[in-house]
Amino acid sequence: MNFNLNEAIEVLERTPTTLESLLVGLSDTWLQCNEGEGTWNALQVVDHLIECEKSNWIPRLKTILKDGNNKEFPPFDRDAHISNPSQTTVKQKMDEFKSLRTKNIGIVRKLLKDDAQFELTGEHPAFGNVKLRELLSTWVVHDFTHISQIVRVFAERYREDVGPWEAYLGVLKS
Amino acid sequence: MNFNLNEAIEVLERTPTTLESLLVGLSDTWLQCNEGEGTWNALQVVDHLIECEKSNWIPRLKTILKDGNNKEFPPFDRDAHISNPSQTTVKQKMDEFKSLRTKNIGIVRKLLKDDAQFELTGEHPAFGNVKLRELLSTWVVHDFTHISQIVRVFAERYREDVGPWEAYLGVLKS
């Protein structure tokens, strides 16, 4: 096990600026390409990250920390940004994501004061009991998953263009 | 085919700032973790990107564009940063990468003035004849490959920490 709150926060606080550097100012041909019908483009990935900041990580964290016995996580819809699409620009999305993330890291720092809290549990709809440290580790790896997804979607756009080099480029194999 | 020089340059000019946002200031536990013996950590990936700026993309581009019949690419050692490791900090590496990339994009803009140049070829040691537009597309997807590699290496560090969520996190499956 490698989880450490300060190291986790180092990653969480970098993701918005990493995605801002990667995405803001890119042509729509990049921002709107996807991997085929039913798959997400980069803007939809950012909408999903925003939705998670609003309705997933902190509500689940607070559920684990609250008094009482009912520790069921509140509902989360991973397709909320598809059924209710936002019309904001990439710059507006990045500003919103950055602002929510900064606020949420502040909440984490304020609420978590004692290592014993990391072992507290809540009830995940599919997995049953999960620990607070697993939720926080997942938040970090969820960021990595979606950075990875965005560059994979972009790379796919050039699959034919690279010619024989396709054989050497790892991102085209994942 | 989707290759377009301006759109390719949009990506190439963003990679150094994307990696700077992701890496500078991170703890060594992140920067020095890898996927096991013989695999690269994030700092070694950046060293490799620097080596490519010096000895791969531009020398190959110039080989394709030069007069004469010998269009064999000059040798490139993808493990140069392993046999001859650099002792620079992550900040120094990022500054060097950014400076080389800016200079190289300037060379590309200066040398490429005519779409017909994209169809010119050089001789790759393994693939034989490759086109200039394939080389430029590969430069872009090579950036994506190594951004993807770095976040995959980081995610691996938390594989056990995420507990049952491992099943939901795409980056842990690639």
Short mmCIF file of C-alpha atoms in Angstrom, two decimals:
data_model
loop_
_atom_site.label_atom_id
_atom_site.label_comp_id
_atom_site.label_asym_id
_atom_site.label_seq_id
_atom_site.Cartn_x
_atom_site.Cartn_y
_atom_site.Cartn_z
CA MET A 1 0.00 0.00 0.00
CA ASN A 2 1.34 3.43 -0.93
CA PHE A 3 -1.50 5.85 -0.08
CA ASN A 4 -0.41 9.04 1.64
CA LEU A 5 -2.78 12.01 1.91
CA ASN A 6 -0.24 14.71 1.08
CA GLU A 7 1.06 12.80 -1.96
CA ALA A 8 -2.51 12.18 -3.13
CA ILE A 9 -3.30 15.89 -2.84
CA GLU A 10 -0.15 16.70 -4.87
CA VAL A 11 -1.77 14.86 -7.78
CA LEU A 12 -5.31 16.14 -7.22
CA GLU A 13 -4.16 19.76 -7.22
CA ARG A 14 -2.17 19.29 -10.46
CA THR A 15 -4.85 17.69 -12.64
CA PRO A 16 -6.78 20.88 -13.52
CA THR A 17 -3.63 22.73 -14.65
CA THR A 18 -2.38 19.65 -16.52
CA LEU A 19 -5.65 19.41 -18.46
CA GLU A 20 -5.75 23.17 -18.97
CA SER A 21 -2.26 23.05 -20.54
CA LEU A 22 -3.28 20.13 -22.73
CA LEU A 23 -6.72 21.35 -23.86
CA VAL A 24 -7.25 25.12 -23.80
CA GLY A 25 -6.72 26.61 -27.27
CA LEU A 26 -6.78 23.28 -29.14
CA SER A 27 -8.80 23.11 -32.36
CA ASP A 28 -12.28 21.59 -32.24
CA THR A 29 -10.99 18.78 -34.44
CA TRP A 30 -9.05 17.57 -31.39
CA LEU A 31 -11.56 18.57 -28.72
CA GLN A 32 -14.53 16.97 -30.44
CA CYS A 33 -13.02 13.76 -31.78
CA ASN A 34 -13.96 10.52 -30.06
CA GLU A 35 -13.41 6.78 -30.46
CA GLY A 36 -16.73 6.11 -32.20
CA GLU A 37 -20.44 6.20 -31.39
CA GLY A 38 -21.22 6.24 -27.68
CA THR A 39 -17.67 7.21 -26.67
CA TRP A 40 -16.64 10.48 -25.01
CA ASN A 41 -14.65 13.33 -26.51
CA ALA A 42 -12.23 15.40 -24.39
CA LEU A 43 -14.88 18.00 -23.52
CA GLN A 44 -17.25 15.30 -22.29
CA VAL A 45 -14.46 13.85 -20.15
CA VAL A 46 -13.99 17.26 -18.51
CA ASP A 47 -17.77 17.55 -17.98
CA HIS A 48 -17.65 14.17 -16.23
CA LEU A 49 -14.74 15.29 -14.02
CA ILE A 50 -16.77 18.38 -13.05
CA GLU A 51 -19.79 16.22 -12.22
CA CYS A 52 -17.58 14.02 -10.01
CA GLU A 53 -16.34 17.08 -8.11
CA LYS A 54 -19.97 18.08 -7.48
CA SER A 55 -21.69 14.76 -6.83
CA ASN A 56 -19.20 12.01 -6.13
CA TRP A 57 -16.00 12.43 -4.12
CA ILE A 58 -17.06 14.89 -1.44
CA PRO A 59 -20.63 13.59 -0.91
CA ARG A 60 -19.14 10.09 -0.52
CA LEU A 61 -16.42 11.35 1.83
CA LYS A 62 -19.01 13.12 3.98
CA THR A 63 -21.20 10.00 4.03
CA ILE A 64 -18.29 7.99 5.41
CA LEU A 65 -17.53 10.61 8.07
CA LYS A 66 -21.08 11.31 9.26
CA ASP A 67 -22.58 9.96 12.47
CA GLY A 68 -25.16 7.19 12.38
CA ASN A 69 -25.40 3.77 10.74
CA ASN A 70 -26.70 4.53 7.26
CA LYS A 71 -23.51 4.90 5.23
CA GLU A 72 -25.01 4.27 1.78
CA PHE A 73 -23.37 6.51 -0.81
CA PRO A 74 -25.75 9.04 -2.42
CA PRO A 75 -26.59 8.22 -6.07
CA PHE A 76 -24.09 9.21 -8.77
CA ASP A 77 -24.84 9.26 -12.51
CA ARG A 78 -21.66 8.78 -14.54
CA ASP A 79 -23.60 9.76 -17.70
CA ALA A 80 -25.13 12.97 -16.28
CA HIS A 81 -23.11 15.09 -18.74
CA ILE A 82 -24.58 13.11 -21.65
CA SER A 83 -28.25 13.36 -20.63
CA ASN A 84 -27.81 16.99 -19.58
CA PRO A 85 -25.02 18.40 -21.77
CA SER A 86 -23.34 21.71 -20.88
CA GLN A 87 -22.80 24.39 -23.51
CA THR A 88 -19.71 25.97 -21.93
CA THR A 89 -16.40 26.52 -23.71
CA VAL A 90 -13.31 24.51 -22.87
CA LYS A 91 -11.91 27.51 -20.98
CA GLN A 92 -15.11 27.84 -18.91
CA LYS A 93 -15.10 24.11 -18.19
CA MET A 94 -11.47 24.22 -17.04
CA ASP A 95 -12.15 27.24 -14.81
CA GLU A 96 -15.11 25.46 -13.24
CA PHE A 97 -13.15 22.24 -12.73
CA LYS A 98 -10.22 24.12 -11.19
CA SER A 99 -12.44 26.10 -8.86
CA LEU A 100 -14.39 23.01 -7.67
CA ARG A 101 -11.19 21.01 -7.21
CA THR A 102 -9.55 23.75 -5.14
CA LYS A 103 -12.65 23.99 -2.94
CA ASN A 104 -12.82 20.20 -2.53
CA ILE A 105 -9.15 19.86 -1.57
CA GLY A 106 -9.85 22.50 1.08
CA ILE A 107 -12.72 20.37 2.40
CA VAL A 108 -10.49 17.28 2.51
CA ARG A 109 -7.79 19.13 4.43
CA LYS A 110 -10.35 20.52 6.87
CA LEU A 111 -12.21 17.26 7.53
CA LEU A 112 -9.27 14.83 7.71
CA LYS A 113 -7.16 15.34 10.79
CA ASP A 114 -6.46 11.83 12.02
CA ASP A 115 -5.06 8.75 10.24
CA ALA A 116 -7.69 6.57 11.93
CA GLN A 117 -10.31 8.23 9.69
CA PHE A 118 -8.76 6.52 6.63
CA GLU A 119 -10.06 3.16 7.88
CA LEU A 120 -13.71 4.31 8.22
CA THR A 121 -16.10 2.82 5.67
CA GLY A 122 -19.15 3.66 3.57
CA GLU A 123 -21.43 1.48 1.47
CA HIS A 124 -20.79 1.48 -2.27
CA PRO A 125 -23.82 0.37 -4.38
CA ALA A 126 -21.83 -2.36 -6.16
CA PHE A 127 -18.88 -3.17 -3.86
CA GLY A 128 -20.44 -2.93 -0.39
CA ASN A 129 -18.10 -1.62 2.31
CA VAL A 130 -15.22 0.53 1.06
CA LYS A 131 -12.65 2.44 3.09
CA LEU A 132 -12.04 6.17 3.08
CA ARG A 133 -8.43 5.61 1.97
CA GLU A 134 -9.70 3.54 -0.95
CA LEU A 135 -12.06 6.38 -1.95
CA LEU A 136 -9.21 8.92 -1.85
CA SER A 137 -6.83 6.62 -3.77
CA THR A 138 -9.57 6.10 -6.36
CA TRP A 139 -10.03 9.85 -6.77
CA VAL A 140 -6.32 10.06 -7.72
CA VAL A 141 -6.37 7.10 -10.10
CA HIS A 142 -9.65 8.34 -11.61
CA ASP A 143 -7.77 11.52 -12.61
CA PHE A 144 -5.04 9.36 -14.22
CA THR A 145 -7.69 7.26 -15.99
CA HIS A 146 -9.24 10.29 -17.64
CA ILE A 147 -5.95 12.00 -18.58
CA SER A 148 -5.00 8.68 -20.15
CA GLN A 149 -8.39 8.48 -21.91
CA ILE A 150 -8.04 11.95 -23.44
CA VAL A 151 -4.59 11.30 -24.92
CA ARG A 152 -5.75 7.87 -26.16
CA VAL A 153 -8.74 9.47 -27.93
CA PHE A 154 -6.43 12.07 -29.51
CA ALA A 155 -3.88 9.43 -30.58
CA GLU A 156 -6.62 7.35 -32.21
CA ARG A 157 -7.31 10.27 -34.57
CA TYR A 158 -3.81 9.82 -36.07
CA ARG A 159 -3.76 6.00 -36.14
CA GLU A 160 -3.61 5.83 -39.93
CA ASP A 161 -1.50 8.95 -40.28
CA VAL A 162 1.53 7.48 -38.48
CA GLY A 163 1.89 4.75 -41.13
CA PRO A 164 4.21 1.88 -40.12
CA TRP A 165 5.10 3.58 -36.81
CA GLU A 166 1.76 2.30 -35.45
CA ALA A 167 3.71 -0.80 -34.37
CA TYR A 168 5.98 1.24 -32.05
CA LEU A 169 3.45 3.58 -30.41
CA GLY A 170 2.17 2.15 -27.15
CA VAL A 171 -0.83 4.46 -26.84
CA LEU A 172 -2.32 2.91 -30.01
CA LYS A 173 -2.25 -0.53 -28.36
CA SER A 174 -4.25 0.27 -25.22
CA MET B 1 -6.15 10.63 -42.80
CA ASN B 2 -6.36 13.59 -40.43
CA PHE B 3 -2.83 15.06 -40.41
CA ASN B 4 -2.69 18.84 -40.59
CA LEU B 5 0.53 20.71 -39.77
CA ASN B 6 -1.04 23.49 -37.71
CA GLU B 7 -3.10 21.05 -35.65
CA ALA B 8 -0.03 18.86 -35.11
CA ILE B 9 1.95 21.88 -33.91
CA GLU B 10 -0.90 22.77 -31.48
CA VAL B 11 -0.19 19.47 -29.73
CA LEU B 12 3.60 19.63 -29.97
CA GLU B 13 3.71 23.07 -28.38
CA ARG B 14 1.43 22.00 -25.50
CA THR B 15 3.29 18.86 -24.37
CA PRO B 16 6.08 20.60 -22.40
CA THR B 17 3.64 22.72 -20.38
CA THR B 18 1.32 19.74 -19.87
CA LEU B 19 4.18 17.67 -18.43
CA GLU B 20 5.46 20.63 -16.43
CA SER B 21 2.01 21.02 -14.81
CA LEU B 22 1.87 17.29 -14.10
CA LEU B 23 5.42 16.75 -12.80
CA VAL B 24 7.15 19.80 -11.34
CA GLY B 25 6.89 19.82 -7.55
CA LEU B 26 5.73 16.20 -7.22
CA SER B 27 7.33 14.06 -4.51
CA ASP B 28 10.13 11.69 -5.51
CA THR B 29 7.84 8.80 -4.57
CA TRP B 30 5.84 9.67 -7.70
CA LEU B 31 8.73 10.80 -9.90
CA GLN B 32 10.88 7.76 -9.20
CA CYS B 33 8.30 4.99 -9.19
CA ASN B 34 8.26 2.61 -12.17
CA GLU B 35 6.49 -0.55 -13.30
CA GLY B 36 9.27 -2.92 -12.23
CA GLU B 37 12.85 -3.73 -13.21
CA GLY B 38 13.87 -2.41 -16.60
CA THR B 39 10.91 0.00 -16.88
CA TRP B 40 11.14 3.79 -16.96
CA ASN B 41 10.08 6.23 -14.28
CA ALA B 42 8.63 9.67 -15.19
CA LEU B 43 12.05 11.38 -15.09
CA GLN B 44 13.49 8.80 -17.49
CA VAL B 45 10.54 9.36 -19.83
CA VAL B 46 11.33 13.09 -19.89
CA ASP B 47 15.03 12.34 -20.52
CA HIS B 48 13.92 10.22 -23.49
CA LEU B 49 11.71 13.03 -24.82
CA ILE B 50 14.71 15.40 -24.57
CA GLU B 51 16.92 12.91 -26.44
CA CYS B 52 14.28 12.67 -29.19
CA GLU B 53 14.24 16.47 -29.57
CA LYS B 54 18.03 16.40 -29.99
CA SER B 55 18.61 13.28 -32.08
CA ASN B 56 15.42 12.03 -33.66
CA TRP B 57 12.70 14.27 -35.08
CA ILE B 58 14.70 17.13 -36.58
CA PRO B 59 17.67 15.07 -37.86
CA ARG B 60 15.15 12.74 -39.57
CA LEU B 61 13.16 15.66 -40.96
CA LYS B 62 16.35 17.21 -42.37
CA THR B 63 17.39 13.86 -43.88
CA ILE B 64 14.08 13.67 -45.74
CA LEU B 65 14.42 17.24 -47.02
CA LYS B 66 18.08 17.18 -48.08
CA ASP B 67 19.29 16.86 -51.66
CA GLY B 68 20.81 13.62 -52.90
CA ASN B 69 19.79 9.96 -52.81
CA ASN B 70 21.02 8.76 -49.44
CA LYS B 71 17.99 9.27 -47.22
CA GLU B 72 18.94 6.82 -44.46
CA PHE B 73 17.94 8.18 -41.06
CA PRO B 74 20.89 8.89 -38.72
CA PRO B 75 21.15 6.41 -35.82
CA PHE B 76 18.93 6.97 -32.77
CA ASP B 77 19.38 5.23 -29.42
CA ARG B 78 16.08 5.01 -27.54
CA ASP B 79 17.99 3.92 -24.41
CA ALA B 80 20.58 6.73 -24.48
CA HIS B 81 19.19 8.18 -21.23
CA ILE B 82 19.72 4.81 -19.50
CA SER B 83 23.34 4.26 -20.60
CA ASN B 84 24.17 7.92 -20.00
CA PRO B 85 21.82 9.12 -17.22
CA SER B 86 21.40 12.85 -16.56
CA GLN B 87 21.58 14.23 -13.02
CA THR B 88 19.31 17.23 -13.60
CA THR B 89 16.23 18.06 -11.51
CA VAL B 90 12.72 17.69 -12.89
CA LYS B 91 12.53 21.50 -13.27
CA GLN B 92 15.81 21.58 -15.23
CA LYS B 93 14.62 18.70 -17.43
CA MET B 94 11.34 20.45 -18.16
CA ASP B 95 13.11 23.72 -18.99
CA GLU B 96 15.45 21.88 -21.38
CA PHE B 97 12.58 20.00 -23.02
CA LYS B 98 10.55 23.18 -23.42
CA SER B 99 13.47 25.10 -24.90
CA LEU B 100 14.37 22.34 -27.37
CA ARG B 101 10.73 21.86 -28.40
CA THR B 102 10.23 25.58 -29.02
CA LYS B 103 13.39 25.69 -31.15
CA ASN B 104 12.35 22.57 -33.09
CA ILE B 105 8.85 23.88 -33.83
CA GLY B 106 10.56 26.99 -35.20
CA ILE B 107 12.68 24.80 -37.51
CA VAL B 108 9.57 22.93 -38.69
CA ARG B 109 7.75 26.17 -39.48
CA LYS B 110 10.79 27.52 -41.31
CA LEU B 111 11.53 24.41 -43.39
CA LEU B 112 7.99 23.38 -44.35
CA LYS B 113 6.38 25.78 -46.77
CA ASP B 114 4.68 23.52 -49.29
CA ASP B 115 2.22 20.63 -48.84
CA ALA B 116 4.10 18.60 -51.46
CA GLN B 117 6.96 18.24 -48.93
CA PHE B 118 4.73 16.04 -46.74
CA GLU B 119 4.93 13.26 -49.36
CA LEU B 120 8.76 13.19 -49.47
CA THR B 121 10.35 10.09 -47.95
CA GLY B 122 13.33 8.95 -45.91
CA GLU B 123 14.62 5.48 -45.07
CA HIS B 124 13.75 4.15 -41.63
CA PRO B 125 16.08 1.35 -40.40
CA ALA B 126 13.19 -1.06 -39.75
CA PHE B 127 10.31 0.17 -41.95
CA GLY B 128 12.11 1.30 -45.12
CA ASN B 129 10.54 4.28 -46.86
CA VAL B 130 8.44 6.53 -44.64
CA LYS B 131 6.80 9.84 -45.51
CA LEU B 132 7.44 13.21 -43.92
CA ARG B 133 3.78 13.46 -42.88
CA GLU B 134 4.08 10.07 -41.16
CA LEU B 135 7.15 11.30 -39.26
CA LEU B 136 5.31 14.44 -38.10
CA SER B 137 2.18 12.47 -37.13
CA THR B 138 4.40 10.05 -35.20
CA TRP B 139 6.03 12.93 -33.30
CA VAL B 140 2.54 13.93 -32.08
CA VAL B 141 1.44 10.40 -31.15
CA HIS B 142 4.83 9.77 -29.51
CA ASP B 143 4.01 12.68 -27.14
CA PHE B 144 0.64 11.07 -26.39
CA THR B 145 2.31 7.69 -25.84
CA HIS B 146 4.64 9.09 -23.20
CA ILE B 147 2.03 11.22 -21.41
CA SER B 148 -0.06 8.06 -21.27
CA GLN B 149 2.93 6.05 -20.01
CA ILE B 150 3.64 8.49 -17.16
CA VAL B 151 0.05 8.45 -15.84
CA ARG B 152 -0.06 4.65 -16.21
CA VAL B 153 3.16 4.32 -14.16
CA PHE B 154 1.72 6.62 -11.47
CA ALA B 155 -1.63 4.77 -11.42
CA GLU B 156 0.15 1.43 -10.97
CA ARG B 157 1.59 2.72 -7.69
CA TYR B 158 -1.97 2.86 -6.26
CA ARG B 159 -3.28 -0.41 -7.77
CA GLU B 160 -3.75 -2.06 -4.39
CA ASP B 161 -4.75 1.14 -2.62
CA VAL B 162 -7.95 1.61 -4.64
CA GLY B 163 -9.36 -1.68 -3.33
CA PRO B 164 -12.42 -2.94 -5.26
CA TRP B 165 -12.47 0.16 -7.52
CA GLU B 166 -9.63 -1.47 -9.51
CA ALA B 167 -12.40 -3.03 -11.62
CA TYR B 168 -13.70 0.40 -12.73
CA LEU B 169 -10.45 2.26 -13.45
CA GLY B 170 -9.47 1.97 -17.10
CA VAL B 171 -5.86 3.07 -16.64
CA LEU B 172 -5.20 -0.02 -14.51
CA LYS B 173 -6.27 -2.27 -17.40
CA SER B 174 -3.93 -0.94 -20.10
#
